[in-house]
Short mmCIF file of C-alpha atoms in Angstrom, two decimals:
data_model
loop_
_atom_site.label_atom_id
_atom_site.label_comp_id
_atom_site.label_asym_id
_atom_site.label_seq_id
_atom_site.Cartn_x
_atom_site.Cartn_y
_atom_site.Cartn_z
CA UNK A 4 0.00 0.00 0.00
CA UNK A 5 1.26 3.56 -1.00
CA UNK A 6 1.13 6.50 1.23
CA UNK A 7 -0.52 9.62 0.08
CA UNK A 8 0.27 12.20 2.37
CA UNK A 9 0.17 15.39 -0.09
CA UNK A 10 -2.37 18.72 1.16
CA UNK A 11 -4.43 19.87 -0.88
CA UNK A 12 -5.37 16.48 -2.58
CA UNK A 13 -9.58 15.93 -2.46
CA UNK A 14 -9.82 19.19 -0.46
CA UNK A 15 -6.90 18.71 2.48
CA UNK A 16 -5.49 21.66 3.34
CA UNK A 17 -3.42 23.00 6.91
CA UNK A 18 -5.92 20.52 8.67
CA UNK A 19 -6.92 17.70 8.28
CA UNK A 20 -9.87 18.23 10.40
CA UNK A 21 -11.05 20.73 7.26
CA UNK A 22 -11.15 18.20 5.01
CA UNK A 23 -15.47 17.31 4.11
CA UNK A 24 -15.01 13.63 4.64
CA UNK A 25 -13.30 14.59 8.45
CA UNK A 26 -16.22 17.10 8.74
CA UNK A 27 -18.99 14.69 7.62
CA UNK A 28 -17.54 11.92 10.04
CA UNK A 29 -17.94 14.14 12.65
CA UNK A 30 -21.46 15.27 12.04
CA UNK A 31 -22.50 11.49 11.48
CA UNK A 32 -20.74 9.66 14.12
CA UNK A 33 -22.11 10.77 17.36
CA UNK A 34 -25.27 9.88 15.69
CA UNK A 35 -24.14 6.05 15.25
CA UNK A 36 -22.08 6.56 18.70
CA UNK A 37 -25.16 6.58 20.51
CA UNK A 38 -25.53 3.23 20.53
CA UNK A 39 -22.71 2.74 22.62
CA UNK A 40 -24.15 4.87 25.21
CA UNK A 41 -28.10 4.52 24.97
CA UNK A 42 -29.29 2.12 27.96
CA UNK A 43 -31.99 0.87 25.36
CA UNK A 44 -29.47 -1.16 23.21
CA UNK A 45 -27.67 -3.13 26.34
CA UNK A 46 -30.99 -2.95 28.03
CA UNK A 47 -31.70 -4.92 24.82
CA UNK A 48 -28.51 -7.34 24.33
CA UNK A 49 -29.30 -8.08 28.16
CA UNK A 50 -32.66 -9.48 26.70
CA UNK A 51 -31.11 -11.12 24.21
CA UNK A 52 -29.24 -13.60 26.50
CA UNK A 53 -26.02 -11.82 26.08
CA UNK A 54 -23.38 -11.49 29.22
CA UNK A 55 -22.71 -8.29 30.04
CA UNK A 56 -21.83 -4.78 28.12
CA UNK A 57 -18.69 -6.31 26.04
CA UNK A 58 -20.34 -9.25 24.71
CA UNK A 59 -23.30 -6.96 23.63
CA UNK A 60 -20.87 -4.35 22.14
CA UNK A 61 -18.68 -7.10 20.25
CA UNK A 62 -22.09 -9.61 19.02
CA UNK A 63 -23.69 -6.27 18.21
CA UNK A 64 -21.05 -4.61 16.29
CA UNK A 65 -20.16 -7.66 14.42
CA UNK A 66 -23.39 -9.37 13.86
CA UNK A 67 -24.23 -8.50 10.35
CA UNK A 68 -20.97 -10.85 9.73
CA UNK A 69 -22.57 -13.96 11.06
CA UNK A 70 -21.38 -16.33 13.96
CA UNK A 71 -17.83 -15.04 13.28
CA UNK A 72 -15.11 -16.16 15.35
CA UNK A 73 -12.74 -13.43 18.02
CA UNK A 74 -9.95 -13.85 15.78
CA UNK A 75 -11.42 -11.86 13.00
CA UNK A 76 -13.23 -9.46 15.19
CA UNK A 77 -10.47 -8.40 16.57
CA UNK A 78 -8.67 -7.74 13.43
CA UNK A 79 -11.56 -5.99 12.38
CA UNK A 80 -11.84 -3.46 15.44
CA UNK A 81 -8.57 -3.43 15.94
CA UNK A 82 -7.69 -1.68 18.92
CA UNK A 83 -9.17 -4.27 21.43
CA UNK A 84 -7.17 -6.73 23.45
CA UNK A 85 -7.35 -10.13 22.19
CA UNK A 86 -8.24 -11.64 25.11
CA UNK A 87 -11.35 -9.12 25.56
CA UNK A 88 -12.60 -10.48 22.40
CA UNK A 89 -12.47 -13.73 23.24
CA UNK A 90 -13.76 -13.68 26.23
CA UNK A 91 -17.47 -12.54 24.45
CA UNK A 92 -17.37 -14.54 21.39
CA UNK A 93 -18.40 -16.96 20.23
CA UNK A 94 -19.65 -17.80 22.91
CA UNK A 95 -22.19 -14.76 22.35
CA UNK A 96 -23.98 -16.67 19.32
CA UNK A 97 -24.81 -19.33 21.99
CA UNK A 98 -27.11 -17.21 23.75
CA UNK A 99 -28.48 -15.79 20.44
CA UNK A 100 -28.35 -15.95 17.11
CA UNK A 101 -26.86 -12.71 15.03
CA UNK A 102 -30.20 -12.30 13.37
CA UNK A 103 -31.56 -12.12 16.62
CA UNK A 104 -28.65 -9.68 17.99
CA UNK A 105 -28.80 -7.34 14.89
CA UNK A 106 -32.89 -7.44 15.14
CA UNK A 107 -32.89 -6.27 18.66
CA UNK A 108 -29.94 -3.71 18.35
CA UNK A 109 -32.00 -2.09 15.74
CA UNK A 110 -35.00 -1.93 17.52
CA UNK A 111 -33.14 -0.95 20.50
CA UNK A 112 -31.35 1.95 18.33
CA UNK A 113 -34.41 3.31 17.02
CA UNK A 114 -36.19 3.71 20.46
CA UNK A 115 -33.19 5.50 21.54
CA UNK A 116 -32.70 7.90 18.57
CA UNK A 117 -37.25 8.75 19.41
CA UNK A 118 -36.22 9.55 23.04
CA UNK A 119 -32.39 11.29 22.30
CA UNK A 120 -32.74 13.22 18.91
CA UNK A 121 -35.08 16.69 18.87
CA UNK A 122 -39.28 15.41 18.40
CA UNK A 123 -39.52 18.18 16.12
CA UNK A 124 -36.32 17.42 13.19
CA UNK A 125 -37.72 15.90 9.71
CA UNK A 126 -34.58 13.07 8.53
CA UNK A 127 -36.26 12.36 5.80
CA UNK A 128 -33.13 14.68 3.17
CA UNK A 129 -30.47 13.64 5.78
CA UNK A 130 -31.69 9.88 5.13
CA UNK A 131 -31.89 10.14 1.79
CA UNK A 132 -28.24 12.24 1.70
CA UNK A 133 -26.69 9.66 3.68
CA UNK A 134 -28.09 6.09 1.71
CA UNK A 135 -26.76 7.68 -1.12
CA UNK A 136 -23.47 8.64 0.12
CA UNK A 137 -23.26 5.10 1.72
CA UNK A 138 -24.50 3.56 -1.32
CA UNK A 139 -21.62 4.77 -3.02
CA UNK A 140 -18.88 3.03 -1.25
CA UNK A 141 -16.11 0.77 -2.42
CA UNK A 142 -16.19 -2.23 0.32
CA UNK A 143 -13.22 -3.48 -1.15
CA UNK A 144 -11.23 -4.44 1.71
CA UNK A 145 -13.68 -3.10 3.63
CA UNK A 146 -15.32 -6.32 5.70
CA UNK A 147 -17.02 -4.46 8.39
CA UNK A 148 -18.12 -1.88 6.16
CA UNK A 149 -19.37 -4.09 3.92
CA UNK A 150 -21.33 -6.66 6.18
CA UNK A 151 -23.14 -3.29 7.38
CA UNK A 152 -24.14 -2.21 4.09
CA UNK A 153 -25.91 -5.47 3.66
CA UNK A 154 -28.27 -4.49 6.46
CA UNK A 155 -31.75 -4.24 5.43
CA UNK A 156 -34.63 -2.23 7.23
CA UNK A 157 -38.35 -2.58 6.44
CA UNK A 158 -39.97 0.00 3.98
CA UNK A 159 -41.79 1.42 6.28
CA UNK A 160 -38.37 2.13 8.42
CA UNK A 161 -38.55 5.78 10.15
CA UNK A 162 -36.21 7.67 8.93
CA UNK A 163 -34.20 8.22 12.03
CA UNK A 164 -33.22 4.48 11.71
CA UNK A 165 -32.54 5.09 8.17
CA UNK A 166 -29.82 8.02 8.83
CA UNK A 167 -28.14 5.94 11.83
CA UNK A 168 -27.76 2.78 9.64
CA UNK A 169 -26.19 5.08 6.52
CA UNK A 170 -24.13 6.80 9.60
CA UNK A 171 -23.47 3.34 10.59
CA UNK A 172 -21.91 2.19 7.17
CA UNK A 173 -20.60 5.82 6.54
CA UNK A 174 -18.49 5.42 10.01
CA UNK A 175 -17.07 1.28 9.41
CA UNK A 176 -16.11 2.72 5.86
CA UNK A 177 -14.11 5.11 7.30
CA UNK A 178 -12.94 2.96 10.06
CA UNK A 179 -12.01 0.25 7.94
CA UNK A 180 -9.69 2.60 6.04
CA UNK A 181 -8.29 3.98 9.44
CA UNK A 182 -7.42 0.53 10.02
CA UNK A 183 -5.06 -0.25 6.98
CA UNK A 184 -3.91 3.33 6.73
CA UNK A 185 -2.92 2.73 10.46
CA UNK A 186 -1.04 -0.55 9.93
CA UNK A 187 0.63 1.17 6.85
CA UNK A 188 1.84 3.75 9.04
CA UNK A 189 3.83 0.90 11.08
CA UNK A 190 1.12 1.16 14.06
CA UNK A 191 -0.43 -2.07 15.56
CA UNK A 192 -3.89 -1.84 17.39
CA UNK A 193 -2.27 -0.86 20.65
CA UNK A 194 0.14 1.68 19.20
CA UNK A 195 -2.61 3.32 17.26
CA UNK A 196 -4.20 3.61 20.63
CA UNK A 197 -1.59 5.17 23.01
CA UNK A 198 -0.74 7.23 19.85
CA UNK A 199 -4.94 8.32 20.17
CA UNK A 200 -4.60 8.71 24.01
CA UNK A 201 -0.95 11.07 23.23
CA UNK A 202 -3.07 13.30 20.90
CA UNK A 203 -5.54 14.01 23.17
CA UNK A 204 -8.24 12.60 21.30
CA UNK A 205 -9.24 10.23 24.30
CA UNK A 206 -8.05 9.11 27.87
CA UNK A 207 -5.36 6.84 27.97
CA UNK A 208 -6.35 5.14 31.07
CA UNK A 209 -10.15 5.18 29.97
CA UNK A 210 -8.27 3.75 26.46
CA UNK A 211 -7.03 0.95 28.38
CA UNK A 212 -9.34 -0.24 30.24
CA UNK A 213 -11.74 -0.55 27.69
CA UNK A 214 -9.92 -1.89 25.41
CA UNK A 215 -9.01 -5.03 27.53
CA UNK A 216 -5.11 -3.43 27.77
CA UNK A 217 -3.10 -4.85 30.42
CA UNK A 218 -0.70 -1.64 32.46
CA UNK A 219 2.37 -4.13 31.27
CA UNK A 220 1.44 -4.15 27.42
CA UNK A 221 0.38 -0.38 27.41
CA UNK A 222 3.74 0.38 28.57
CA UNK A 223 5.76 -1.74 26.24
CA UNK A 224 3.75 0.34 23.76
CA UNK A 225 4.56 3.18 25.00
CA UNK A 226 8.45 2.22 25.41
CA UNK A 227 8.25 1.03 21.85
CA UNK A 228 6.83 4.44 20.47
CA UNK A 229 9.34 6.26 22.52
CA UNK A 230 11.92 4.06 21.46
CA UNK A 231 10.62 4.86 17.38
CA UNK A 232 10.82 8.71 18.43
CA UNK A 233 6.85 8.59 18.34
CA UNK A 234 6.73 9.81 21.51
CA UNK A 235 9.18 11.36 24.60
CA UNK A 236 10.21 10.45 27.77
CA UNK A 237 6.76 11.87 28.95
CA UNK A 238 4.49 9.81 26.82
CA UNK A 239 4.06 13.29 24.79
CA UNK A 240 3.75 12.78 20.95
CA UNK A 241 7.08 14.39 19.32
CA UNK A 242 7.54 16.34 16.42
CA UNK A 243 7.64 13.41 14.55
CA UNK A 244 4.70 11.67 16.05
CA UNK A 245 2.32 14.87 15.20
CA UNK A 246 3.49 14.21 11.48
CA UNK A 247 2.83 10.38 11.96
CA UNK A 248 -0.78 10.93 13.24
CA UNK A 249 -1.31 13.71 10.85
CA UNK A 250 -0.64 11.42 8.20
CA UNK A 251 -2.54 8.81 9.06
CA UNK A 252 -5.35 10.94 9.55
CA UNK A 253 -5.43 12.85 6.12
CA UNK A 254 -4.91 8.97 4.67
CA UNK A 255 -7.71 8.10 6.03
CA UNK A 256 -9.34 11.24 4.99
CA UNK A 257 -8.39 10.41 1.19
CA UNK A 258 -9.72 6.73 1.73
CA UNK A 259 -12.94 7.78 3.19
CA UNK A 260 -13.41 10.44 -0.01
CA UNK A 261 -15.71 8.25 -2.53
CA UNK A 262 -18.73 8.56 -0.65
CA UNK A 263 -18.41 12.57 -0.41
CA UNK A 264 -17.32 12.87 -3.76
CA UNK A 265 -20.73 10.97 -5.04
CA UNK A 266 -22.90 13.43 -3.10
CA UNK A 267 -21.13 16.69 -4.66
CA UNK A 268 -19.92 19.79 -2.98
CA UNK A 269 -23.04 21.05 -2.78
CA UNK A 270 -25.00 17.59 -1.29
CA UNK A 271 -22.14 17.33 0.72
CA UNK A 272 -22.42 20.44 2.37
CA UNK A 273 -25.79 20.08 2.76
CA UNK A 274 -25.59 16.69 4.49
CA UNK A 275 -23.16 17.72 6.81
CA UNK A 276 -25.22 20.82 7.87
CA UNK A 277 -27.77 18.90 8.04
CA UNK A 278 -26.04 16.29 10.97
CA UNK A 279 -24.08 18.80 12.20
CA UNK A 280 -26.95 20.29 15.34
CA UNK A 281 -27.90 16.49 15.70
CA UNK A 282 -24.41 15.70 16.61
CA UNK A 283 -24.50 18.67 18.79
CA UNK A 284 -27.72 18.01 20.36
CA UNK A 285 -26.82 14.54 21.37
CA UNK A 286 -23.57 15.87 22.72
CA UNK A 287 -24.75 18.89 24.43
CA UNK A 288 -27.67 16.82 25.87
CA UNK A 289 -24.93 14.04 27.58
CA UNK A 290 -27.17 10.90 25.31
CA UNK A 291 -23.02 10.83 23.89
CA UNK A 292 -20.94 11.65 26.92
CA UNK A 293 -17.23 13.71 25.75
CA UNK A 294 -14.80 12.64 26.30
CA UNK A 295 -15.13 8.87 24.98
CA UNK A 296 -13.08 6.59 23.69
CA UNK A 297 -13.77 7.30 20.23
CA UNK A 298 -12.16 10.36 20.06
CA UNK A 299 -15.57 11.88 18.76
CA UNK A 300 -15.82 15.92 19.65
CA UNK A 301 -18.70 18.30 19.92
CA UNK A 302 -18.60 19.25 15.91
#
């Protein structure tokens, strides 16, 4: 894989954050984050049979990919301990089924999007602005992206669940990108984390723990980095390490591209003004607390 680090390419400029896929990824995610944080949905996976928040978080993440095995979750998400993956699946698909996960996460999702998003807000143009952003995708190498987009609600679907599902493949697009850009950049899922944590983007500690880290393996990371010049003596990203995360971030910004370039500069625009309060209200309103783990900002 080739590095493309040049500005100015599909609209980068001094920032990366600038760029319309950044800004559309950060009017659309704390949309999809919210079912990380809704009691609904693990109200829901609780119902389901599953064991606790991690094993409704992993089966519910990954459940449009079948009765898949840790192994390739945790490739896919990336970040995560391997041993926190395995300790939820498969065992999850004993308790129930991934139709039956993906099923109740959606239901759970949409009650939670009625009670968090404004009564008063018509989706119906951010809906149809997202499916066909989404619907534009490559999924090559995508696999998470791509189980996602095979996700199919009922016609009669209310547009709220309509804009969280296109948010939803929108946001594993992206991700999926972030991965390999990441693991181009010489970072494994741990490093990529403590180099998150060093940015400011999240709290290390809150980082580790839920990702399953051990304090021993976050601080080989962290002695590794240190020892690649990634980071200093403090655990402080150096000169060096702002231009590593600054490249992988307007990498992933050029991966993540296709779907903004289908809308148009104008569509584009639109859609993100369009997301933009909802990500606000949701934030503003605590339904997604900041800071989180994702990294995901008031927009």
């Amino acid at each position: 894989m080739t590095r493309d680090t040049t500005a100015g390419a599909d609209g980068e400029g001094a920032s990366y954050e600038s760029h319309p896929a950044r800004r559309l990824w950060a009017g659309v995610e704390p949309i999809h984050a919210l079912v990380y944080f809704a009691p609904e949905v693990s109200d829901a996976a609780t119902e389901a049979g599953l064991k606790g928040w991690f094993m409704g978080y992993f089966a519910g993440r990954a459940a449009p990919l079948g009765a898949i095995g840790p192994e390739a979750v945790g490739a896919m998400f990336f970040g995560f301990a391997p041993e926190k993956v395995a300790r939820a699946l498969p065992d999850a698909w004993s308790f129930a089924s991934p139709r039956e996960v993906l099923d109740s996460r959606l239901d759970a999702v949409d009650r939670a999007l009625a009670r968090a998003l404004p009564a008063d807000v018509d989706l119906t143009r951010l809906a149809t602005l997202l499916e066909h952003a989404a619907g534009s995708c490559d999924f090559g190498a995508r696999p998470l992206a791509a189980a996602w987009s095979g996700v199919r609600l009922p016609d009669d679907a209310h547009p709220r669940l309509r804009v969280w599902l296109a948010a939803t493949v929108l946001r594993e697009h992206r991700g999926d990108g972030h991965v390999f850009t990441a693991v181009d950049h010489g970072l494994d899922g741990l490093q990529a984390s403590v180099t998150h944590a060093a940015a400011g983007l999240a709290p290390g500690q809150r980082l580790l723990v839920s990702r399953g880290w051990t304090e021993k393996q976050w601080e080989r990371a962290l002695v590794d980095l240190i020892g690649r010049g990634v980071l200093d003596t403090d655990g402080n990203l150096t000169e060096a390490g702002v231009a590593l995360r600054d490249s992988v971030e307007r990498s992933t910004n050029r991966l993540a591209s296709a779907p903004v370039r289908a809308l148009g500069e104008y569509a584009a625009e639109e859609a993100i003004a369009l997301a933009t309060p909802l990500a606000r209200h949701l934030i503003d309103t605590e339904a997604v607390p900041v800071p989180n783990p994702i990294g995901v900002t008031r927009p």
